[in-house]
CSV table of C-alpha atoms in Angstrom, one decimal:
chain,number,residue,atom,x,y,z
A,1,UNK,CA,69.9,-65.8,-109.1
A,2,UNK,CA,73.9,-65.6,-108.3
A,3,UNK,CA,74.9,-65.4,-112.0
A,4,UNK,CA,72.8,-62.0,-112.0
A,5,UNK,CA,74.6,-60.3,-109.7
A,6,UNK,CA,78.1,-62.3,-111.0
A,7,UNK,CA,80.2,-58.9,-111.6
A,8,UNK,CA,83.4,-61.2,-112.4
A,9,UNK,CA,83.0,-60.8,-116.2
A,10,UNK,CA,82.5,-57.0,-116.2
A,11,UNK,CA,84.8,-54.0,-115.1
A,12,UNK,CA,82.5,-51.2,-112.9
A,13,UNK,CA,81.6,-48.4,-115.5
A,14,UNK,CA,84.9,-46.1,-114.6
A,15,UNK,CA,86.8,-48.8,-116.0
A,16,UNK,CA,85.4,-48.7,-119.0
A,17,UNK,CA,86.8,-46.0,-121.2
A,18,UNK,CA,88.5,-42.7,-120.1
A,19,UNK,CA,86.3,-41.0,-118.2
A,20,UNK,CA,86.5,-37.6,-116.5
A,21,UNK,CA,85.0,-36.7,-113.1
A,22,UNK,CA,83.0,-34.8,-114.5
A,23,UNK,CA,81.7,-36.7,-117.5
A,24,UNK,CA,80.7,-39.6,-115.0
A,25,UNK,CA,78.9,-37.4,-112.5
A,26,UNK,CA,77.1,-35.8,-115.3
A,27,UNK,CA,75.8,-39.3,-115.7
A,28,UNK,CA,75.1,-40.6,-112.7
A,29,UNK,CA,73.5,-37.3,-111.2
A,30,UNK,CA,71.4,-37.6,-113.9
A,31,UNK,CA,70.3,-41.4,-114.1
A,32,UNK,CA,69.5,-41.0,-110.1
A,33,UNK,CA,67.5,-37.8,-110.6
A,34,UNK,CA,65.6,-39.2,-113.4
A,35,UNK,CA,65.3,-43.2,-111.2
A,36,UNK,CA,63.9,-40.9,-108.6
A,37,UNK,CA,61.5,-39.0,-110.6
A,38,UNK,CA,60.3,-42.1,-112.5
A,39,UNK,CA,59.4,-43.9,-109.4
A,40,UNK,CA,57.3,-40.2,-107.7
A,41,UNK,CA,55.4,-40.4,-111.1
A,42,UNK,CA,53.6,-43.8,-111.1
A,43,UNK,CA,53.3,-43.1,-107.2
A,44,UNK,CA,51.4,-40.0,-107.9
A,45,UNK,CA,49.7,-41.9,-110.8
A,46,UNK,CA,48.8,-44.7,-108.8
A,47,UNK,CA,47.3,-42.8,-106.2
A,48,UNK,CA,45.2,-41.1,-108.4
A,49,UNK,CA,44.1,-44.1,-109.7
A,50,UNK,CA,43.0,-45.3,-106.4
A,51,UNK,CA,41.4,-42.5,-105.5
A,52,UNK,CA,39.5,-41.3,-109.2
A,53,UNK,CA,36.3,-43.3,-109.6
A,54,UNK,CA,35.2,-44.1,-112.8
A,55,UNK,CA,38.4,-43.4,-114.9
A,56,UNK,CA,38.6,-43.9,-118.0
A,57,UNK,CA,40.6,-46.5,-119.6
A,58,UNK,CA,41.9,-47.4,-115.4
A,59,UNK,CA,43.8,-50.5,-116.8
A,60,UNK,CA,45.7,-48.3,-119.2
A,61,UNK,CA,47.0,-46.2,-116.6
A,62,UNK,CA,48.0,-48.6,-114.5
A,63,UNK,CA,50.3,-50.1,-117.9
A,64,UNK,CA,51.5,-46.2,-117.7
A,65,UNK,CA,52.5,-46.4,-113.9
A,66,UNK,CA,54.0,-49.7,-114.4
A,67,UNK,CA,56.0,-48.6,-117.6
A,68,UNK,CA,57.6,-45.4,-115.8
A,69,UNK,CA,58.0,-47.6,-112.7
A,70,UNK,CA,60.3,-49.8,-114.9
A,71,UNK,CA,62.0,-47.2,-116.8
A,72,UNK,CA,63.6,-45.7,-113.2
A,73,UNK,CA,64.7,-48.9,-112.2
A,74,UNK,CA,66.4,-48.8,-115.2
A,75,UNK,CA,67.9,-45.4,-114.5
A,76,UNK,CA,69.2,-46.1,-111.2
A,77,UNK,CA,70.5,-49.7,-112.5
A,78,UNK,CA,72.9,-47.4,-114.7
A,79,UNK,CA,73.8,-45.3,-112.1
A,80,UNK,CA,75.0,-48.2,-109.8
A,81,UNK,CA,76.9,-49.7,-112.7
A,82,UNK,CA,79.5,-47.0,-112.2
A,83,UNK,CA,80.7,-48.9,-109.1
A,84,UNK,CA,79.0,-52.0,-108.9
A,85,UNK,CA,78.8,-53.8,-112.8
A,86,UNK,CA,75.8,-55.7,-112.7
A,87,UNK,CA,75.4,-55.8,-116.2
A,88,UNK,CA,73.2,-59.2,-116.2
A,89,UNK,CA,70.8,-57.4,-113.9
A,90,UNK,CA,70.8,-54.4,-116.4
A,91,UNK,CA,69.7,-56.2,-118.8
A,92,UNK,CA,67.1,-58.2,-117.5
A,93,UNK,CA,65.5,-54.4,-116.5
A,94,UNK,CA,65.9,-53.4,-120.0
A,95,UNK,CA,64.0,-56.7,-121.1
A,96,UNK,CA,60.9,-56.1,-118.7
A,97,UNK,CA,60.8,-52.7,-119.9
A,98,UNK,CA,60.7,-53.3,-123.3
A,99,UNK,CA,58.4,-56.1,-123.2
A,100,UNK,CA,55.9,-53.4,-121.2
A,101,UNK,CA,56.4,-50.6,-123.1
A,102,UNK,CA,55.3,-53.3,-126.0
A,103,UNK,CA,52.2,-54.3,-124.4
A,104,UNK,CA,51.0,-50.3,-123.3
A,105,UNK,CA,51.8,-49.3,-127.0
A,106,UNK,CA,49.3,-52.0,-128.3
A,107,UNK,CA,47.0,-51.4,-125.6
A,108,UNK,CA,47.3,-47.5,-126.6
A,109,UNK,CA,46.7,-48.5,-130.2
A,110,UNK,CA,43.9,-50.2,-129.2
A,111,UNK,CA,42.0,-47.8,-127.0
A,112,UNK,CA,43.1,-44.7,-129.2
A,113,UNK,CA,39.8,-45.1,-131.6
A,114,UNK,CA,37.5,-44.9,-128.4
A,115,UNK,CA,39.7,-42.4,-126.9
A,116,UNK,CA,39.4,-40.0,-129.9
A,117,UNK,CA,35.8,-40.1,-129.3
A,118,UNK,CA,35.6,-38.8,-125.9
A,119,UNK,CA,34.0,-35.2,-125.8
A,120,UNK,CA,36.6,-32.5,-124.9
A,121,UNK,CA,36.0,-30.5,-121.8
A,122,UNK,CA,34.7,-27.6,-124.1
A,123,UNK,CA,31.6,-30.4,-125.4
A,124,UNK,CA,31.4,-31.2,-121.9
A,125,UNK,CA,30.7,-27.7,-120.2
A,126,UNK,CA,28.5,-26.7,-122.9
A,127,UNK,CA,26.5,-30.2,-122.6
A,128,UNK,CA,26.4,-29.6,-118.7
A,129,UNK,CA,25.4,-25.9,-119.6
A,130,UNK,CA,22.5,-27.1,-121.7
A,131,UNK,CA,21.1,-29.5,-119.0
A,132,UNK,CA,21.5,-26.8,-116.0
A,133,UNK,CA,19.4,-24.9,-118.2
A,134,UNK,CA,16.8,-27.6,-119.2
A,135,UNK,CA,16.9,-28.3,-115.3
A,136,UNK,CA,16.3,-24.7,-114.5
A,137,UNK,CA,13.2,-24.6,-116.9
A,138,UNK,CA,11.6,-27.5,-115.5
A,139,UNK,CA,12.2,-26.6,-111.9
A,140,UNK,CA,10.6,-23.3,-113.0
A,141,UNK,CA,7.9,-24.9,-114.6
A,142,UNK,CA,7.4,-27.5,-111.8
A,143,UNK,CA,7.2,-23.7,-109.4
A,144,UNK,CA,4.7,-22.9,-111.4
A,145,UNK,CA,2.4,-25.8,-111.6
A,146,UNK,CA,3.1,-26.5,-108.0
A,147,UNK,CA,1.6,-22.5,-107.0
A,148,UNK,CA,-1.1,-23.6,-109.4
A,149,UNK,CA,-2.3,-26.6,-107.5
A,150,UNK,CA,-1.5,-24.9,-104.3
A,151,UNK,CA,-3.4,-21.4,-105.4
A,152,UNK,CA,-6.4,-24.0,-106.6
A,153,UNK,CA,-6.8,-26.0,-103.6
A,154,UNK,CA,-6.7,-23.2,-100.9
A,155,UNK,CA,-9.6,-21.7,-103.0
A,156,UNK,CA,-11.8,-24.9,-103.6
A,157,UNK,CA,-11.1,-25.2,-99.7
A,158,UNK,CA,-12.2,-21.9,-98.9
A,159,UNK,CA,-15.2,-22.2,-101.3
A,160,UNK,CA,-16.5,-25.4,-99.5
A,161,UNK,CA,-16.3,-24.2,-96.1
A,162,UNK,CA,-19.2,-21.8,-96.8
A,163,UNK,CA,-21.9,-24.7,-98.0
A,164,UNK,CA,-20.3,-27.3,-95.7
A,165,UNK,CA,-21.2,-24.6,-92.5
A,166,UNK,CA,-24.4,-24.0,-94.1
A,167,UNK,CA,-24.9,-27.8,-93.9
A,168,UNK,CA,-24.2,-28.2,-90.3
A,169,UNK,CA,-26.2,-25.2,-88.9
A,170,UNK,CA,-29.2,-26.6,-91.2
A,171,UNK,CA,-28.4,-30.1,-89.6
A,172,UNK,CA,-28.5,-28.2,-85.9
A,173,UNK,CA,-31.9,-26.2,-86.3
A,174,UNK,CA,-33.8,-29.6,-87.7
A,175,UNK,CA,-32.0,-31.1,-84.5
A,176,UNK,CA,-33.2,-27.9,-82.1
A,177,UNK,CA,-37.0,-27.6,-83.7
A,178,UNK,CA,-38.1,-31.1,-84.2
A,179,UNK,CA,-36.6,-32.4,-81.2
A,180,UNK,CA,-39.9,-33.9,-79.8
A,181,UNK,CA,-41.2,-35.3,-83.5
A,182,UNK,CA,-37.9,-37.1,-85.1
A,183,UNK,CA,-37.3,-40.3,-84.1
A,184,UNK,CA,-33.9,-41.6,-81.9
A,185,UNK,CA,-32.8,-43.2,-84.9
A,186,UNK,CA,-33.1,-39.6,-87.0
A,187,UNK,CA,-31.6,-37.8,-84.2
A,188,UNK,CA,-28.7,-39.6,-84.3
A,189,UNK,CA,-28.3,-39.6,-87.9
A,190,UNK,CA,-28.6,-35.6,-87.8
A,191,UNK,CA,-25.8,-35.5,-85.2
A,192,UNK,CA,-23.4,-38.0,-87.4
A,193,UNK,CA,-24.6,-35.8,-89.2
A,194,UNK,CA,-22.7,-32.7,-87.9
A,195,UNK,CA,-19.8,-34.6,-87.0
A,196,UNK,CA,-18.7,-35.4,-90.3
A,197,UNK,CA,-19.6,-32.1,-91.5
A,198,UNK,CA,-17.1,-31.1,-89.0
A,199,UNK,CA,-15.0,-33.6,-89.6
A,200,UNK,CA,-14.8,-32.1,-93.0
A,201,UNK,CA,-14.3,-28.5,-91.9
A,202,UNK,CA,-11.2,-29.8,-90.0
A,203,UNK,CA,-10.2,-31.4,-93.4
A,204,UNK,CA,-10.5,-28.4,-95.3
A,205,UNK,CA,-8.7,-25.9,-92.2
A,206,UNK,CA,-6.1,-28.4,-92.7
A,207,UNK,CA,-5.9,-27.9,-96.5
A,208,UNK,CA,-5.9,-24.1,-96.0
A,209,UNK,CA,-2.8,-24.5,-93.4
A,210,UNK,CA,-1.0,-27.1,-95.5
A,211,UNK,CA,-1.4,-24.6,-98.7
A,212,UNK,CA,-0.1,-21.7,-97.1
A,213,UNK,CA,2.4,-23.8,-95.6
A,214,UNK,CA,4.1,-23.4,-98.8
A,215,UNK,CA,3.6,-19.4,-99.2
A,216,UNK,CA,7.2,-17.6,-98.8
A,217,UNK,CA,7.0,-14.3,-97.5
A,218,UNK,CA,9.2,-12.3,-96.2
A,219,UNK,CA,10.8,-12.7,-92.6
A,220,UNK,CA,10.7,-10.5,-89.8
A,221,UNK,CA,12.1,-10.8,-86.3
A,222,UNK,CA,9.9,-12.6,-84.1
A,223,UNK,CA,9.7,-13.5,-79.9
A,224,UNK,CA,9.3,-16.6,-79.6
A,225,UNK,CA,7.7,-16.6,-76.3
A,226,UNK,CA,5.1,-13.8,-77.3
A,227,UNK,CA,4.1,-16.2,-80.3
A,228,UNK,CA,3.7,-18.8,-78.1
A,229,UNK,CA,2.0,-17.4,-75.7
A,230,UNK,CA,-0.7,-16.1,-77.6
A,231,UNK,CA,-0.6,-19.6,-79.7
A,232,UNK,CA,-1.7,-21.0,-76.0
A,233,UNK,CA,-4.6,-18.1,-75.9
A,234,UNK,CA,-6.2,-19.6,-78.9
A,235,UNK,CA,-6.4,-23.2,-78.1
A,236,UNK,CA,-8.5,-24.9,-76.1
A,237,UNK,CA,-6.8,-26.4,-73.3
A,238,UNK,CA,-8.8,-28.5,-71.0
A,239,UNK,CA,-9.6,-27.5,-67.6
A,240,UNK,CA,-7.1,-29.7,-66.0
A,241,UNK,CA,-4.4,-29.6,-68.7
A,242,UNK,CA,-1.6,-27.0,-68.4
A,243,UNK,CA,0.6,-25.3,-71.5
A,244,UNK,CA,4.2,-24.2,-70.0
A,245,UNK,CA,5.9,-21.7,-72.1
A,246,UNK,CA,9.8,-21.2,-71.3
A,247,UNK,CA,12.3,-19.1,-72.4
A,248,UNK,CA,12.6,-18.6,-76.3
A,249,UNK,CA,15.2,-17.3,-78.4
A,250,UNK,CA,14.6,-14.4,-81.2
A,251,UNK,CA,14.5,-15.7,-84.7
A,252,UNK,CA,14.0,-14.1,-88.0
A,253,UNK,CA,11.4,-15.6,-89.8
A,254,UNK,CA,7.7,-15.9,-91.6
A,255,UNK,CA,5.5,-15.0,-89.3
A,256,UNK,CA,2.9,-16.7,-90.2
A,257,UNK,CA,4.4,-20.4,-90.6
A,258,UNK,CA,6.2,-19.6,-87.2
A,259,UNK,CA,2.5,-19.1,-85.9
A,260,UNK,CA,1.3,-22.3,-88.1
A,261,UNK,CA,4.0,-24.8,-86.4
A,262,UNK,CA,3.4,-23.9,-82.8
A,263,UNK,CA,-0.8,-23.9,-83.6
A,264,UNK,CA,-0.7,-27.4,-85.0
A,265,UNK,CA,1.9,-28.9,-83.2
A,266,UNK,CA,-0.2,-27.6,-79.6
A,267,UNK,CA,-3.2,-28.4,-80.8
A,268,UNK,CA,-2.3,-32.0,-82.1
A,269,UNK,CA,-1.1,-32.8,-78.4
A,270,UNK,CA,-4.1,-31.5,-76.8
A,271,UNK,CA,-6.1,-33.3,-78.8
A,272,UNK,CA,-4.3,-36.8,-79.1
A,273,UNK,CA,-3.1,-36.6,-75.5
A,274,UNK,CA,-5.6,-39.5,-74.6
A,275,UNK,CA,-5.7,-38.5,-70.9
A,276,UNK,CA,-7.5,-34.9,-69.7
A,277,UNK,CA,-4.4,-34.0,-67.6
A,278,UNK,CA,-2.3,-32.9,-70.4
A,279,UNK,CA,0.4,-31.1,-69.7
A,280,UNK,CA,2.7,-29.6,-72.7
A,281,UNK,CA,6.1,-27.4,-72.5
A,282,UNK,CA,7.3,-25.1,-74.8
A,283,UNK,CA,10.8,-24.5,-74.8
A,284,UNK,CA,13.7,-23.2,-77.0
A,285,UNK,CA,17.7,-23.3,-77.4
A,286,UNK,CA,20.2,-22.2,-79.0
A,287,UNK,CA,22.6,-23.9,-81.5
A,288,UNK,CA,25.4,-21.7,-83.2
A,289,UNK,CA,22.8,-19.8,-85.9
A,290,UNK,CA,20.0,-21.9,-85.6
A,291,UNK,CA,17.6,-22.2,-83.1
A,292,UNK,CA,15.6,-25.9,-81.9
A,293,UNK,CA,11.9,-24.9,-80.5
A,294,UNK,CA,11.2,-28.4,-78.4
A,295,UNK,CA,7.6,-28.5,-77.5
A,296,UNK,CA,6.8,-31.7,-75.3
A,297,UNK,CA,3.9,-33.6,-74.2
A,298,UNK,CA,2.7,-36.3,-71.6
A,299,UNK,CA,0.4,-37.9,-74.1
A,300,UNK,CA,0.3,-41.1,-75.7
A,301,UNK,CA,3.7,-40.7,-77.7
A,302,UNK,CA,4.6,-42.1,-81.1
A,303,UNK,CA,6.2,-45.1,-82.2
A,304,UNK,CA,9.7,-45.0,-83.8
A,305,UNK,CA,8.7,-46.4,-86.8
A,306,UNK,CA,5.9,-44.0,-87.2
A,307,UNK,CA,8.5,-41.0,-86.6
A,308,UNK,CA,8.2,-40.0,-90.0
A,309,UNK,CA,5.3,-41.6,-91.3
A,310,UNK,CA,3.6,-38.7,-89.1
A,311,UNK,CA,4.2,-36.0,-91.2
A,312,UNK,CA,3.0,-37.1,-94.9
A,313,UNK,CA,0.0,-35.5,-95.7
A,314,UNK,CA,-3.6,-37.3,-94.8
A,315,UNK,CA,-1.6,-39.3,-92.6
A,316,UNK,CA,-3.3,-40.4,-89.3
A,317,UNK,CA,-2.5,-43.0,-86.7
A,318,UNK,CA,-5.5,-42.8,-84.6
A,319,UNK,CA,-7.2,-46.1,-86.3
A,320,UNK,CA,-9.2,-47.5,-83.2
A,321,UNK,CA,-9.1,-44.5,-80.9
A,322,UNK,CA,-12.3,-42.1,-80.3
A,323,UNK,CA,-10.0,-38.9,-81.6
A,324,UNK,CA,-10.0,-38.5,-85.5
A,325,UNK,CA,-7.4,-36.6,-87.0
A,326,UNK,CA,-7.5,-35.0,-90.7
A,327,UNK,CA,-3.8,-36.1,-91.3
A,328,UNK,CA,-3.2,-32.6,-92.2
A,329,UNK,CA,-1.4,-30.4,-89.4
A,330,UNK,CA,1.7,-32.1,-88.6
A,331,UNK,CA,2.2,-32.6,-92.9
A,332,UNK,CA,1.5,-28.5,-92.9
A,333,UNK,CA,4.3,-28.3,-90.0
A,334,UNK,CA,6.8,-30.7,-92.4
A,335,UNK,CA,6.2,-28.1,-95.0
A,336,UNK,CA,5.9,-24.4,-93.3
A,337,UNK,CA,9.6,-25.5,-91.4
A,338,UNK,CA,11.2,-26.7,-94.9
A,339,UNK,CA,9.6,-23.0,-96.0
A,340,UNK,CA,11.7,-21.4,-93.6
A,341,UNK,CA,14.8,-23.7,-94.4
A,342,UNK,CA,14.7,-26.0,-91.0
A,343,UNK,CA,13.3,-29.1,-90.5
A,344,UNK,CA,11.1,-31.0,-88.2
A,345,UNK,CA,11.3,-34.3,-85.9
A,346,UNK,CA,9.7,-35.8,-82.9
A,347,UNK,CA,11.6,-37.9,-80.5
A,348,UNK,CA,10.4,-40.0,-77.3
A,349,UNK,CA,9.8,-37.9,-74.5
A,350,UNK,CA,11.6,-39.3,-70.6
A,351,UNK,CA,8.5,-40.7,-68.8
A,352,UNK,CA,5.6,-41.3,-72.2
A,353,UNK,CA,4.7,-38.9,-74.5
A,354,UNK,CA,6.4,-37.0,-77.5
A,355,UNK,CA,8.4,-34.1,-78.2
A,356,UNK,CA,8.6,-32.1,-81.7
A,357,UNK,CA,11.4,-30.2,-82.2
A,358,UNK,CA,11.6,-27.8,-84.8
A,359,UNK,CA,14.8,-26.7,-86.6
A,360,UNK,CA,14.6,-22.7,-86.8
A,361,UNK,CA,17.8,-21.0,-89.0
A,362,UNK,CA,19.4,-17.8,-88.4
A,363,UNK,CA,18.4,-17.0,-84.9
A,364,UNK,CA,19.7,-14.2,-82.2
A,365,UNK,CA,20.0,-13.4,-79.2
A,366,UNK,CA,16.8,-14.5,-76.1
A,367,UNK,CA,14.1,-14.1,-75.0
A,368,UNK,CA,13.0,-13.0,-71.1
A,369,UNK,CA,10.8,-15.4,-68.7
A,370,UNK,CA,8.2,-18.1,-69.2
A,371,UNK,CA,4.5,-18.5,-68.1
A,372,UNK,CA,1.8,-20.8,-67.6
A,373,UNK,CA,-1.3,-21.2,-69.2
């Protein structure tokens, strides 16, 4: 290691020759601005490296960084020399960098057939163009089919509900006239009857609801606490439950799947509440644009792991309990709030029960007082 930086041998560089001031500056100003620039490069080149994931040809590059790294050494190497002649230590950098600029010109020469068949960017943009619009077509065609199926099953629901109530009033009047003459066992079978037929009609609601779910129309501003308050006029709250409307904020929005979420997500807690003191809160908030609708309950709340599960479509968890459910309401909630670009969640509520909260977009200013129902 001494005999490389032994300078005994050699003269420094303005030694050697005649040289002007100026002649040697020339040189050295340029060997340091080029050392300098040689060793930004690879940094620049390495950090792009790092950074780029799946590069092409990465172990070439880093042969590129490594060769420019070595060619400023070089540089400022021949710079020093002017005062300090370590011409053994010169050489040795000339060495390294020739024996890598050796190995990155095979390894160019043998990447170059590969690297010719790349696509240029002008392939690749019109190869990207051509899939946007194969993507496009299908998404259309996937609109289309989806309005279909939707247009399809909200008539085939509508068209059922007609037999399926003829069905249940015919079950009713055998029940009311032939009271005296059926049997116990016949009676009971005509009021299973009934229920299933019901059952059914709450299947087929739910179908209707979960169809027009989807339907976009076009948004208008709404009062939150007016909707909800006349939501809590249609349900059927039981005589010692109570529905607590709070203060809402204005939204713009569809009217009708505004209506649909605070319907289902009411009417679910009524009816799964489990206890016949139910007691449900409606309140709302605002959150820069958006606004968050929490609607809470004292009922029987919902598992964590069932937090999402909740909302597929035909999905029920009331296995074992006297209350059936269709599985369609809260799945027809899921899909009116992702119509009107918010989504839907239910977290724990302090004390049992659940609490929905629904993600509203682009609301405004709020609403006046709450009431009681």
């Amino acid at each position: 290691m001494q005999i490389l930086f032994d300078t005994r041998d050699f003269p420094p560089r303005w030694h050697c020759g005649n040289w002007t001031d100026l002649h040697g500056w020339i040189h050295i100003v340029a060997d340091v601005a080029t050392g300098i620039a040689y060793f930004a490069i690879p940094a620049i080149l390495i950090y792009f490296i790092r950074k780029r994931e799946g590069l092409a040809f990465r172990g070439v590059a880093w042969l590129f960084a490594l060769f420019i790294l070595s060619c400023g050494s070089v540089h400022l190497v021949e710079a020093t020399i002017f005062w300090w002649p370590i011409y053994r230590v010169s050489a040795l950098f000339k060495a390294l960098t020739a024996i890598i600029s050796i190995v990155t010109a095979i390894a160019l020469t043998r990447i170059l057939p590969r690297a010719l068949q790349l696509p240029g960017m002008a392939a690749l943009t019109e190869k990207l163009q051509v899939e946007v619009a194969q993507r496009e077509r299908t998404e259309e065609a996937l609109r289309d089919r989806n309005y279909e199926l939707d247009q399809f099953a909200g008539m085939a629901s509508h068209d059922l509900k007609a037999p399926l109530h003829s069905i249940r009033n015919f079950a009713r009047w055998i029940e009311e006239d032939s009271e005296n003459s059926l049997s116990d066992e016949s009676l009971d079978l005509l009021s299973r009857l009934q229920t299933k037929a019901g059952q059914m009609d709450e299947l087929l609601g739910g179908l209707l609801d979960f169809t027009r779910a989807g339907a976009a129309l076009d948004p208008v501003e709404l009062d939150l606490t007016a909707e909800a308050r006349a939501t809590v006029e249609l349900l059927t709250v039981p005589p010692d439950g109570t529905v607590e409307v709070g203060s809402l904020p204005v939204v713009t929005a569809q009217r009708g799947a505004i209506r649909l979420i605070l319907r289902n997500v009411m009417a679910n807690a009524i009816k799964h509440a489990g206890r016949p003191d139910v007691r449900i809160r409606v309140r709302g908030r605002m959150e820069g644009t958006d606004c968050l609708v929490e609607i809470e309950d004292n009922g029987q709340g919902i598992a964590e792991e069932y937090s999402e599960e909740i909302f597929d479509i035909f999905t029920t968890l009331q296995s074992g309990r006297d209350t059936e459910g269709s599985g369609m309401g809260l799945a027809a909630v899921r899909r009116a709030t992702a119509t009107l670009g918010g989504r839907v969640w239910v977290e724990p509520t302090e004390g049992g029960g659940a609490t929905f909260v629904v993600q509203i977009p682009h609301a405004s200013n709020v609403s006046l007082l709450g009431s009681k129902a």
